[in-house]
Short mmCIF file of C-alpha atoms and ligand atoms in Angstrom, two decimals:
data_model
loop_
_atom_site.label_atom_id
_atom_site.label_comp_id
_atom_site.label_asym_id
_atom_site.label_seq_id
_atom_site.Cartn_x
_atom_site.Cartn_y
_atom_site.Cartn_z
CA MET A 14 24.93 -24.52 -10.99
CA LYS A 15 21.71 -23.30 -9.40
CA GLU A 16 20.25 -20.02 -10.58
CA LYS A 17 19.11 -17.24 -8.27
CA ILE A 18 15.48 -16.14 -7.96
CA ILE A 19 15.19 -12.45 -7.10
CA ILE A 20 12.76 -11.81 -4.25
CA PHE A 21 10.84 -8.57 -4.72
CA ASP A 22 8.87 -7.79 -1.59
CA THR A 23 5.75 -5.69 -1.99
CA THR A 24 4.39 -5.98 1.57
CA LEU A 25 4.65 -2.21 2.00
CA ARG A 26 2.83 -1.44 -1.26
CA ASP A 27 0.44 -4.18 -2.43
CA GLY A 28 0.38 -5.69 1.07
CA GLU A 29 -0.67 -2.39 2.53
CA GLN A 30 -3.58 -2.37 0.07
CA SER A 31 -5.18 -5.13 2.19
CA PRO A 32 -8.42 -3.78 3.66
CA GLY A 33 -7.68 -2.01 6.94
CA ALA A 34 -3.93 -2.63 6.82
CA SER A 35 -2.86 1.02 6.86
CA LEU A 36 0.61 1.38 8.36
CA ASN A 37 2.12 4.58 9.66
CA VAL A 38 5.52 5.78 8.46
CA ASN A 39 7.40 4.52 11.55
CA GLU A 40 5.88 1.08 11.16
CA LYS A 41 6.80 0.99 7.47
CA VAL A 42 10.40 1.93 8.21
CA GLU A 43 10.59 -0.75 10.91
CA ILE A 44 9.20 -3.38 8.54
CA ALA A 45 11.67 -2.26 5.86
CA HIS A 46 14.55 -2.80 8.31
CA GLN A 47 13.22 -6.28 9.05
CA LEU A 48 13.02 -6.99 5.30
CA VAL A 49 16.71 -6.12 5.10
CA LYS A 50 17.43 -8.66 7.85
CA LEU A 51 15.39 -11.16 5.87
CA ASN A 52 17.67 -10.22 2.95
CA VAL A 53 15.04 -9.58 0.28
CA ASP A 54 16.50 -8.22 -2.96
CA VAL A 55 14.00 -5.45 -3.70
CA ILE A 56 11.63 -3.56 -1.40
CA GLU A 57 8.63 -1.90 -2.99
CA ALA A 58 8.16 0.84 -0.41
CA GLY A 59 4.94 2.45 -1.68
CA PHE A 60 3.11 4.41 -4.36
CA PRO A 61 4.48 7.95 -3.80
CA ILE A 62 1.96 9.97 -5.85
CA SER A 63 -1.01 8.40 -4.09
CA SER A 64 -0.69 10.42 -0.84
CA MET A 65 1.71 12.55 1.19
CA ALA A 66 2.01 9.68 3.70
CA GLN A 67 3.05 7.26 0.93
CA PHE A 68 5.59 9.77 -0.40
CA ASP A 69 7.04 10.26 3.11
CA ALA A 70 7.31 6.53 3.69
CA VAL A 71 9.16 5.90 0.42
CA GLN A 72 11.43 8.87 1.15
CA GLN A 73 12.24 7.80 4.70
CA ILE A 74 12.87 4.20 3.67
CA SER A 75 15.13 5.45 0.86
CA ASN A 76 17.04 7.58 3.38
CA SER A 77 17.71 4.80 5.85
CA VAL A 78 17.37 1.34 4.32
CA ASP A 79 20.13 -0.38 2.39
CA ALA A 80 18.45 -2.50 -0.34
CA VAL A 81 17.08 -1.81 -3.80
CA ILE A 82 14.10 0.44 -3.03
CA THR A 83 11.34 0.93 -5.55
CA GLY A 84 8.30 3.15 -5.80
CA LEU A 85 5.24 2.50 -7.95
CA ALA A 86 4.10 4.95 -10.63
CA ARG A 87 1.40 4.87 -13.31
CA ALA A 88 2.72 5.54 -16.82
CA ILE A 89 2.20 9.25 -16.23
CA ASP A 90 4.94 11.88 -15.88
CA ALA A 91 3.63 13.27 -12.58
CA ASP A 92 3.65 9.79 -11.00
CA ILE A 93 7.14 9.04 -12.25
CA LYS A 94 8.49 12.38 -11.04
CA SER A 95 6.95 11.80 -7.64
CA ALA A 96 8.54 8.33 -7.44
CA GLY A 97 11.90 9.71 -8.64
CA ASP A 98 11.78 12.47 -6.01
CA ALA A 99 10.79 10.13 -3.18
CA LEU A 100 13.61 7.73 -4.12
CA GLN A 101 16.20 10.49 -4.52
CA ASN A 102 18.40 9.43 -1.59
CA ALA A 103 18.15 5.68 -2.09
CA LYS A 104 21.58 4.13 -2.71
CA LYS A 105 19.98 1.65 -5.10
CA LYS A 106 16.70 2.74 -6.64
CA ARG A 107 14.19 1.36 -9.10
CA ILE A 108 11.09 2.94 -10.61
CA HIS A 109 8.20 0.55 -11.23
CA THR A 110 5.76 1.87 -13.80
CA PHE A 111 2.57 0.20 -15.00
CA ILE A 112 -0.38 0.55 -17.33
CA GLY A 113 -3.48 -1.59 -17.93
CA THR A 114 -3.17 -3.80 -21.03
CA SER A 115 -6.12 -6.24 -21.08
CA ASP A 116 -9.05 -5.21 -23.24
CA ILE A 117 -11.17 -5.00 -20.08
CA HIS A 118 -8.71 -2.52 -18.54
CA ILE A 119 -8.20 -0.59 -21.76
CA ASN A 120 -11.92 -0.20 -22.42
CA GLY A 121 -12.59 0.62 -18.77
CA LYS A 122 -9.77 3.08 -18.12
CA PHE A 123 -9.08 4.54 -21.54
CA GLU A 124 -12.57 4.91 -22.98
CA ASP A 125 -12.02 8.60 -23.80
CA LEU A 126 -11.70 9.02 -27.58
CA ARG A 127 -8.39 10.85 -27.22
CA TYR A 128 -6.83 7.42 -26.59
CA GLY A 129 -8.23 6.08 -29.90
CA HIS A 130 -11.47 5.16 -31.60
CA ASN A 131 -11.14 1.41 -31.39
CA ILE A 132 -9.14 -1.18 -29.47
CA ASN A 133 -6.29 -1.24 -32.01
CA GLU A 134 -5.81 2.52 -31.85
CA LYS A 135 -6.05 2.45 -28.07
CA ARG A 136 -3.45 -0.33 -27.87
CA LYS A 137 -1.05 1.78 -29.97
CA THR A 138 -1.57 4.68 -27.55
CA ILE A 139 -0.94 2.39 -24.56
CA ILE A 140 2.36 1.21 -26.07
CA LYS A 141 3.39 4.83 -26.66
CA MET A 142 2.48 5.83 -23.08
CA ALA A 143 4.37 2.83 -21.67
CA CYS A 144 7.53 3.58 -23.70
CA ASN A 145 7.42 7.29 -22.82
CA ALA A 146 7.03 6.38 -19.16
CA VAL A 147 10.03 4.04 -19.25
CA LYS A 148 12.16 6.67 -21.05
CA TYR A 149 11.19 9.38 -18.58
CA ALA A 150 11.80 7.06 -15.61
CA LYS A 151 15.28 6.41 -17.08
CA THR A 152 16.14 10.05 -16.36
CA PHE A 153 15.96 9.18 -12.62
CA THR A 154 17.60 5.75 -12.57
CA ASP A 155 18.76 2.99 -14.92
CA ASP A 156 16.82 0.34 -13.02
CA ILE A 157 13.30 0.38 -14.50
CA GLU A 158 10.55 -2.16 -14.07
CA PHE A 159 7.48 -2.19 -16.29
CA SER A 160 4.19 -4.00 -15.56
CA PRO A 161 1.38 -4.53 -18.08
CA GLU A 162 -1.46 -4.57 -15.56
CA ASP A 163 -3.89 -7.50 -15.85
CA ALA A 164 -1.37 -9.35 -18.05
CA GLY A 165 -3.11 -12.56 -16.97
CA ARG A 166 -6.09 -11.57 -19.13
CA THR A 167 -4.16 -9.68 -21.84
CA ASP A 168 -4.06 -10.91 -25.43
CA ILE A 169 -0.70 -12.69 -25.80
CA GLY A 170 0.13 -11.01 -29.14
CA PHE A 171 -0.37 -7.54 -27.67
CA LEU A 172 1.45 -8.52 -24.49
CA ALA A 173 4.47 -9.61 -26.52
CA GLU A 174 4.34 -6.37 -28.54
CA ILE A 175 4.30 -4.06 -25.50
CA ILE A 176 6.98 -6.06 -23.68
CA TYR A 177 9.26 -5.83 -26.75
CA ALA A 178 8.66 -2.07 -26.98
CA VAL A 179 9.36 -1.29 -23.30
CA ILE A 180 12.56 -3.34 -23.33
CA GLU A 181 13.68 -1.36 -26.40
CA SER A 182 12.89 1.80 -24.40
CA GLY A 183 15.09 0.69 -21.51
CA ALA A 184 13.03 -1.45 -19.11
CA THR A 185 15.38 -3.77 -17.24
CA THR A 186 12.70 -5.89 -15.55
CA VAL A 187 9.40 -6.86 -17.17
CA ASN A 188 6.84 -7.94 -14.64
CA ILE A 189 3.85 -10.04 -15.68
CA PRO A 190 1.04 -9.50 -13.18
CA ASP A 191 -1.91 -11.83 -12.81
CA THR A 192 -3.73 -8.85 -11.32
CA THR A 193 -7.04 -10.60 -10.75
CA GLY A 194 -5.68 -14.03 -9.81
CA TYR A 195 -7.54 -15.45 -12.79
CA THR A 196 -5.07 -17.79 -14.44
CA MET A 197 -4.37 -21.46 -13.82
CA PRO A 198 -0.80 -22.56 -13.01
CA HIS A 199 -0.14 -24.37 -16.29
CA GLU A 200 -1.78 -21.59 -18.32
CA PHE A 201 0.26 -18.89 -16.53
CA GLY A 202 3.47 -20.84 -17.01
CA MET A 203 2.69 -21.18 -20.72
CA LYS A 204 2.19 -17.40 -20.93
CA ILE A 205 5.72 -16.86 -19.65
CA ASN A 206 7.00 -19.50 -22.01
CA GLU A 207 5.26 -17.88 -24.99
CA LEU A 208 6.72 -14.49 -24.10
CA LYS A 209 10.17 -16.07 -24.10
CA GLN A 210 9.50 -17.39 -27.60
CA LYS A 211 7.76 -14.32 -29.05
CA VAL A 212 9.76 -11.38 -27.62
CA SER A 213 13.07 -11.30 -29.47
CA ASN A 214 14.82 -8.95 -26.99
CA ILE A 215 13.48 -10.70 -23.84
CA ASN A 216 17.00 -11.72 -22.76
CA LYS A 217 17.85 -8.04 -22.18
CA ALA A 218 15.44 -7.94 -19.20
CA VAL A 219 14.62 -10.00 -16.13
CA ILE A 220 11.22 -11.66 -16.31
CA SER A 221 9.24 -11.14 -13.13
CA VAL A 222 5.78 -12.31 -12.02
CA HIS A 223 3.27 -10.83 -9.61
CA CYS A 224 0.43 -13.22 -8.79
CA HIS A 225 -2.75 -12.55 -6.84
CA ASN A 226 -4.51 -15.19 -4.82
CA ASP A 227 -8.17 -14.84 -5.76
CA LEU A 228 -8.41 -18.56 -6.58
CA GLY A 229 -5.77 -19.58 -4.04
CA LEU A 230 -3.22 -20.17 -6.82
CA ALA A 231 -0.78 -17.28 -6.39
CA VAL A 232 2.10 -19.44 -5.16
CA ALA A 233 1.39 -22.27 -7.63
CA ASN A 234 1.29 -19.76 -10.49
CA SER A 235 4.55 -18.16 -9.34
CA MET A 236 6.28 -21.56 -9.14
CA ASN A 237 5.06 -22.48 -12.62
CA ALA A 238 6.36 -19.16 -13.90
CA ILE A 239 9.80 -20.02 -12.48
CA SER A 240 9.73 -23.31 -14.38
CA ASN A 241 9.08 -21.32 -17.53
CA GLY A 242 11.67 -18.58 -17.24
CA ALA A 243 10.65 -16.08 -14.53
CA ARG A 244 13.61 -15.06 -12.39
CA GLN A 245 11.98 -12.50 -10.09
CA ILE A 246 9.00 -13.25 -7.84
CA GLU A 247 6.90 -10.47 -6.39
CA CYS A 248 5.41 -11.49 -3.06
CA THR A 249 4.42 -10.34 0.41
CA ILE A 250 4.96 -11.46 3.97
CA ASN A 251 2.02 -13.64 5.10
CA GLY A 252 0.62 -13.31 1.55
CA ILE A 253 -1.23 -10.10 2.42
CA GLY A 254 -2.33 -7.80 -0.40
CA GLU A 255 -5.23 -6.47 -2.41
CA ARG A 256 -8.39 -8.63 -1.94
CA ALA A 257 -7.30 -12.27 -1.36
CA GLY A 258 -3.67 -11.15 -1.29
CA ASN A 259 -0.45 -11.85 -3.17
CA ALA A 260 1.86 -14.84 -3.41
CA SER A 261 3.25 -15.44 0.05
CA LEU A 262 7.00 -14.86 0.32
CA GLU A 263 7.55 -17.56 2.93
CA GLU A 264 5.75 -20.20 0.85
CA VAL A 265 7.67 -19.46 -2.37
CA VAL A 266 11.02 -19.31 -0.57
CA MET A 267 10.50 -22.46 1.48
CA ALA A 268 9.16 -24.40 -1.52
CA LEU A 269 12.45 -23.66 -3.30
CA LYS A 270 14.51 -24.48 -0.22
CA VAL A 271 12.74 -27.58 1.08
CA ARG A 272 12.51 -29.04 -2.41
CA SER A 273 16.00 -28.06 -3.50
CA ASP A 274 16.22 -31.60 -4.89
CA TYR A 275 13.49 -30.64 -7.38
CA TRP A 276 14.39 -27.03 -8.17
CA ASP A 277 17.56 -25.74 -9.76
CA PHE A 278 17.02 -22.36 -8.11
CA TYR A 279 17.79 -20.67 -4.82
CA THR A 280 17.02 -17.38 -3.09
CA ASP A 281 19.22 -15.28 -0.82
CA ILE A 282 16.52 -15.13 1.87
CA LYS A 283 17.70 -15.73 5.45
CA THR A 284 14.88 -18.12 6.20
CA GLU A 285 15.52 -17.96 9.96
CA GLU A 286 14.12 -14.40 9.81
CA ILE A 287 10.81 -15.52 8.27
CA TYR A 288 8.92 -15.93 11.54
CA ASN A 289 10.12 -12.60 12.97
CA SER A 290 9.04 -10.88 9.75
CA SER A 291 5.68 -12.59 9.80
CA CYS A 292 4.97 -11.61 13.44
CA LEU A 293 6.02 -8.00 12.85
CA VAL A 294 3.84 -7.58 9.76
CA SER A 295 0.85 -9.23 11.46
CA ARG A 296 1.28 -7.03 14.53
CA PHE A 297 1.58 -3.75 12.62
CA THR A 298 -1.14 -4.42 10.04
CA GLY A 299 -3.54 -5.99 12.54
CA ILE A 300 -4.07 -8.89 10.12
CA LEU A 301 -3.96 -12.11 12.07
CA ILE A 302 -2.43 -15.22 10.53
CA GLN A 303 -4.83 -18.11 10.03
CA PRO A 304 -3.73 -21.02 12.27
CA ASN A 305 -3.37 -23.43 9.35
CA LYS A 306 -1.34 -20.98 7.21
CA ALA A 307 1.63 -22.79 5.65
CA ILE A 308 5.04 -22.06 7.20
CA VAL A 309 4.03 -19.41 9.78
CA GLY A 310 0.57 -20.46 11.06
CA GLU A 311 0.26 -21.54 14.68
CA ASN A 312 -0.51 -25.13 13.61
CA ALA A 313 2.11 -25.37 10.87
CA PHE A 314 4.41 -27.47 13.06
CA SER A 315 2.03 -28.99 15.60
CA HIS A 316 1.01 -32.61 15.38
CA GLU A 317 -2.38 -33.53 16.75
CA ALA A 318 -3.25 -37.08 15.77
CA GLY A 319 -1.84 -39.75 18.10
CA ILE A 320 -0.36 -41.70 15.23
CA HIS A 321 1.44 -38.56 14.00
CA GLN A 322 2.73 -37.68 17.47
CA ASP A 323 4.00 -41.20 17.88
CA GLY A 324 5.74 -41.06 14.50
CA ILE A 325 7.31 -37.66 15.25
CA LEU A 326 8.67 -38.89 18.58
CA LYS A 327 10.29 -41.86 16.88
CA ASN A 328 11.61 -39.94 13.91
CA LYS A 329 10.84 -36.29 13.07
CA ASN A 330 11.09 -36.97 9.34
CA THR A 331 7.94 -39.11 9.39
CA TYR A 332 5.63 -36.09 9.30
CA GLU A 333 7.90 -33.02 9.21
CA ILE A 334 9.40 -31.84 5.92
CA MET A 335 11.24 -28.91 7.51
CA VAL A 336 12.29 -28.05 11.03
CA PRO A 337 10.62 -25.07 12.75
CA SER A 338 14.01 -23.48 13.50
CA SER A 339 14.70 -23.21 9.75
CA VAL A 340 12.06 -20.44 9.62
CA GLY A 341 13.02 -18.98 13.01
CA ILE A 342 10.37 -20.65 15.16
CA THR A 343 11.92 -21.46 18.50
CA GLN A 344 10.71 -24.36 20.62
CA ASN A 345 11.80 -22.72 23.83
CA LYS A 346 8.49 -21.34 25.05
CA ILE A 347 8.84 -20.29 28.71
CA VAL A 348 11.74 -17.96 28.94
CA LEU A 349 12.01 -15.30 31.56
CA GLY A 350 10.43 -14.02 34.75
CA ARG A 351 10.75 -11.01 37.02
CA HIS A 352 14.01 -12.23 38.54
CA SER A 353 15.70 -12.41 35.16
CA GLY A 354 18.51 -9.98 34.56
CA LYS A 355 19.28 -7.73 31.63
CA HIS A 356 21.86 -10.21 30.38
CA GLY A 357 19.29 -13.04 30.27
CA LEU A 358 16.87 -10.79 28.42
CA SER A 359 19.53 -9.68 25.96
CA SER A 360 20.63 -13.22 25.14
CA ARG A 361 17.02 -14.39 24.68
CA LEU A 362 16.39 -11.44 22.36
CA GLU A 363 19.47 -12.37 20.37
CA THR A 364 18.15 -15.92 19.92
CA LEU A 365 14.94 -14.39 18.62
CA GLY A 366 16.91 -12.43 16.03
CA TYR A 367 17.02 -8.99 17.68
CA SER A 368 20.15 -7.01 18.39
CA PRO A 369 18.90 -3.96 20.30
CA SER A 370 21.19 -0.99 20.97
CA LYS A 371 22.18 -0.41 24.60
CA GLU A 372 19.59 2.35 24.88
CA LYS A 373 16.80 0.23 23.40
CA LEU A 374 17.77 -2.70 25.65
CA ASN A 375 17.54 -0.47 28.76
CA ASN A 376 14.15 0.74 27.64
CA VAL A 377 12.87 -2.75 26.83
CA TYR A 378 14.23 -4.09 30.12
CA GLN A 379 12.21 -1.53 32.09
CA ARG A 380 9.05 -2.51 30.23
CA PHE A 381 9.96 -6.20 30.60
CA LEU A 382 10.12 -5.74 34.40
CA GLU A 383 6.73 -3.99 34.41
CA LEU A 384 5.27 -6.86 32.42
CA ALA A 385 6.97 -9.53 34.52
CA ASP A 386 5.41 -7.93 37.59
CA LYS A 387 1.97 -8.51 36.10
CA LYS A 388 2.55 -12.01 34.74
CA LYS A 389 4.93 -14.59 36.16
CA GLU A 390 6.26 -16.01 32.93
CA VAL A 391 7.28 -13.91 29.96
CA TYR A 392 7.07 -15.81 26.67
CA ASP A 393 8.85 -15.27 23.36
CA GLU A 394 5.65 -13.77 21.96
CA ASP A 395 5.62 -11.21 24.81
CA LEU A 396 9.22 -10.29 24.02
CA ARG A 397 8.42 -9.76 20.35
CA ILE A 398 5.68 -7.37 21.39
CA LEU A 399 8.03 -5.46 23.69
CA MET A 400 10.52 -5.18 20.85
CA GLY A 401 7.88 -3.96 18.41
CA LYS A 402 6.39 -1.38 20.75
CA LYS A 403 7.83 2.06 20.28
CA SER A 404 8.63 3.94 23.46
CA ASN A 405 8.00 7.33 21.90
CA SER A 406 6.01 6.97 18.71
CA ASN A 407 5.40 10.42 17.28
CA ALA A 408 2.57 8.89 15.26
CA ASP A 409 0.48 8.71 18.44
CA TYR A 410 -1.61 11.85 18.71
CA PHE A 411 -3.91 10.65 21.49
CA LYS A 412 -2.50 8.53 24.29
CA LEU A 413 -4.30 6.70 27.06
CA GLU A 414 -3.01 8.00 30.40
CA TYR A 415 -5.46 6.40 32.75
CA LEU A 416 -8.48 4.13 32.69
CA HIS A 417 -10.96 3.23 35.40
CA VAL A 418 -13.86 0.88 34.81
CA ASN A 419 -16.73 -0.09 37.09
CA ILE A 420 -18.55 -3.28 36.26
CA GLY A 421 -20.64 -5.81 38.13
CA THR A 422 -23.67 -8.00 37.71
CA SER A 423 -26.09 -5.37 38.97
CA ILE A 424 -24.56 -2.04 37.97
CA ILE A 425 -24.39 -0.13 34.69
CA PRO A 426 -20.85 -0.38 33.28
CA THR A 427 -19.09 2.97 33.63
CA ALA A 428 -15.66 3.99 32.36
CA THR A 429 -13.49 7.02 32.99
CA VAL A 430 -10.57 7.73 30.67
CA ARG A 431 -7.83 10.31 30.83
CA ILE A 432 -6.28 11.05 27.45
CA GLU A 433 -3.17 13.04 26.66
CA TYR A 434 -2.75 15.05 23.47
CA GLU A 435 -0.04 17.65 22.82
CA ASN A 436 0.71 18.01 26.54
CA LYS A 437 -2.94 18.59 27.42
CA ILE A 438 -5.05 16.15 29.39
CA VAL A 439 -8.77 15.54 29.19
CA GLU A 440 -10.80 13.28 31.43
CA GLU A 441 -14.27 12.00 30.54
CA SER A 442 -16.69 9.30 31.69
CA SER A 443 -19.40 7.35 29.99
CA THR A 444 -21.69 4.42 30.60
CA GLY A 445 -22.20 1.64 28.06
CA ASP A 446 -23.78 -1.74 27.40
CA GLY A 447 -20.56 -3.32 28.57
CA PRO A 448 -17.12 -2.16 29.80
CA VAL A 449 -15.66 -1.89 26.29
CA SER A 450 -18.50 0.23 24.95
CA ALA A 451 -18.29 2.41 28.09
CA CYS A 452 -14.56 2.96 27.42
CA ILE A 453 -15.12 3.81 23.78
CA GLY A 454 -17.98 6.10 24.77
CA ALA A 455 -15.67 7.96 27.16
CA ILE A 456 -12.97 8.27 24.47
CA LYS A 457 -15.52 9.62 21.98
CA ARG A 458 -16.70 12.16 24.55
CA SER A 459 -13.12 13.41 24.98
CA ILE A 460 -12.18 13.79 21.34
CA ASN A 461 -13.79 15.94 18.71
CA ILE A 462 -14.02 13.39 15.89
CA LYS A 463 -15.46 15.32 12.96
CA GLU A 464 -16.65 12.31 11.04
CA SER A 465 -18.66 9.30 12.03
CA LEU A 466 -16.45 6.25 12.43
CA THR A 467 -18.03 2.81 12.44
CA MET A 468 -16.41 -0.13 14.15
CA GLU A 469 -16.68 -2.93 11.61
CA HIS A 470 -14.49 -5.51 13.28
CA TYR A 471 -13.53 -6.31 16.89
CA GLN A 472 -11.62 -9.35 18.03
CA VAL A 473 -9.93 -10.42 21.28
CA ARG A 474 -7.44 -13.23 21.59
CA SER A 475 -4.95 -14.49 24.09
CA ILE A 476 -1.34 -14.07 23.03
CA SER A 477 0.41 -16.65 25.14
CA VAL A 478 -0.90 -19.32 27.49
CA GLY A 479 -2.18 -19.34 31.07
CA LYS A 480 -4.57 -17.14 32.97
CA GLU A 481 -2.08 -14.27 33.11
CA ALA A 482 -1.60 -14.25 29.35
CA GLN A 483 -1.70 -10.91 27.62
CA GLY A 484 -4.85 -10.21 25.67
CA GLU A 485 -4.68 -8.74 22.20
CA VAL A 486 -7.51 -6.70 20.73
CA ILE A 487 -7.67 -6.04 17.01
CA LEU A 488 -10.37 -3.78 15.68
CA ARG A 489 -11.13 -1.89 12.52
CA LEU A 490 -12.78 1.51 12.09
CA ARG A 491 -14.35 2.63 8.85
CA SER A 492 -14.56 6.27 7.79
CA LYS A 493 -16.07 7.67 4.59
CA ASN A 494 -12.71 7.29 2.82
CA GLY A 495 -10.88 4.41 4.42
CA ARG A 496 -10.48 1.66 6.96
CA TYR A 497 -8.09 1.82 9.92
CA SER A 498 -7.01 -1.13 12.00
CA GLY A 499 -5.96 -0.74 15.60
CA ARG A 500 -4.20 -3.10 17.93
CA GLY A 501 -3.90 -3.07 21.69
CA ILE A 502 -2.13 -5.46 24.00
CA SER A 503 -2.40 -5.63 27.75
CA THR A 504 -2.84 -8.10 30.57
CA ASP A 505 -6.27 -6.41 30.86
CA THR A 506 -8.47 -6.84 27.77
CA ILE A 507 -10.53 -3.71 28.53
CA GLU A 508 -7.36 -1.62 28.53
CA ALA A 509 -6.26 -3.43 25.35
CA SER A 510 -9.57 -2.41 23.75
CA ALA A 511 -9.10 1.26 24.65
CA ILE A 512 -5.51 1.20 23.33
CA ALA A 513 -6.64 -0.50 20.10
CA TYR A 514 -9.39 2.08 19.60
CA LEU A 515 -6.94 4.97 20.07
CA ASN A 516 -4.42 3.24 17.80
CA ALA A 517 -6.95 3.09 14.95
CA LEU A 518 -8.14 6.61 15.68
CA ASN A 519 -4.56 7.90 15.54
CA LYS A 520 -4.14 6.35 12.08
CA PHE A 521 -7.37 7.99 10.93
CA VAL A 522 -6.18 11.34 12.29
CA ALA A 523 -2.75 11.01 10.66
CA LEU A 524 -4.16 10.21 7.25
CA GLU A 525 -7.45 12.02 7.07
CA ASN A 526 -8.11 14.55 9.74
CA LYS A 527 -5.06 16.21 11.24
CA ASP A 528 -7.10 18.88 13.07
CA THR A 529 -8.98 16.41 15.22
CA SER A 530 -8.64 17.70 18.79
CA PHE A 531 -10.11 17.52 22.28
CA LYS A 532 -13.79 18.42 22.62
CA THR A 533 -12.89 21.18 25.07
CA ASN A 534 -10.56 22.98 22.58
O1 KIV B 614 -1.66 -6.52 -9.31
C1 KIV B 614 -1.10 -5.72 -10.07
O2 KIV B 614 -1.28 -5.72 -11.29
C2 KIV B 614 -0.21 -4.73 -9.48
C3 KIV B 614 0.64 -3.97 -10.45
C4 KIV B 614 0.71 -2.53 -10.12
C5 KIV B 614 1.97 -4.62 -10.56
O3 KIV B 614 -0.14 -4.61 -8.28
ZN1 ZN B 615 -0.93 -6.46 -7.27
#
């Protein structure tokens, strides 16, 4: 009998900690719904105490998404209360509380003498704080996860002691994070093994692991942990996360599935939803997937060398260990055009894993016709974008109504933009070194941005093929307190740039500066 591995998805919490990946509440809810389609077991929806926006996201996901929802909390009453409150309406809720346990973390975060005069006293205090946190969290739900942060570099004796104590206090999952991605696969596996030997009550809790990818070993470490007793894997879509990211969900899941001859474990993941999930997360976070990324990268299933192509044509198994359709990648590239009907669109969307309501289908069909008017062939990628685009996103403060650009070899680029905000319209013009800088100049002249925002990243790429392909612009703005990515898609890359700029600006406004307004106000 194969044993189940619980898939704990932390795309919306650790994944969102990727530089520039800030997601608005609507986007988080949409990703959470996709995670349900993917059939993950647990969704870590955010860190409620950290901001109002995080609290709202956890609350809204708890209100509408049917999976185990968890919120992160330090081992502090205020954090736990905030998580408990945000999760109040979740049908199945978990509180995930953590505290630093390595000497480096203890000395760095708990240097105040009230925590103890030496490392032994401080460790005792940490155990007490962890147990109190678990007991308090128990007053909100029975399902409690505890993480000793930086367990990868924590003394094994102390790690065993704190794990024993939190299980006695009621923790039902004990998660062992390799917070800095420091450990080697065999070493990390041995750590799990040692905990199984040393912690006498370990069988009362599920052992989980949470591996970071600083040395590119997050998946290997997670797999080794499974071999040694871990039964929950914490991971993210596309492996996004703090710094070099977390273990990638699709890689862990497909390793177990493709090598089911090797592993005595399975997951409940609907692998055909992997590609849809990957595209959605990439689109909303603005983090592009490297072409050679395992499972979901553009090149993951393409064969370049003649000898490989020849082999594949004769027998797919020569160079392919899994078929693209097993992760939801469809081979059918050219799909629809402007003569296609609503029925054709609907059945193509179904093949891609979408089941839009009648109202959404009508809306998408209108936008499909507009797009098909601009480009002859509408590809699967275009359809995914139409499905992801919200028709009335209340997160958009400033919207581009109109754009006119004058460029030529012997004139100064000039742009005029008309922007709508709370039913008011402002029109402004600006010149620039090029059409994009003229557009951004005109936007900046329209809006009273009270802080200087620097553009630290700007990238254009073509989404599908052919000269009519849609262009995608991804850019990132940096403020004093954060980074905001923006994404714009259009058959015109200048318009895509203006949309991307406003998209990032809207995120900045939502999170940092709600009273940003038109210059004329
Ligand atoms: O990396 C880490 O240690 C974490 C914990 C909060 C689980 O993200
Ligand atoms: Zn982490």
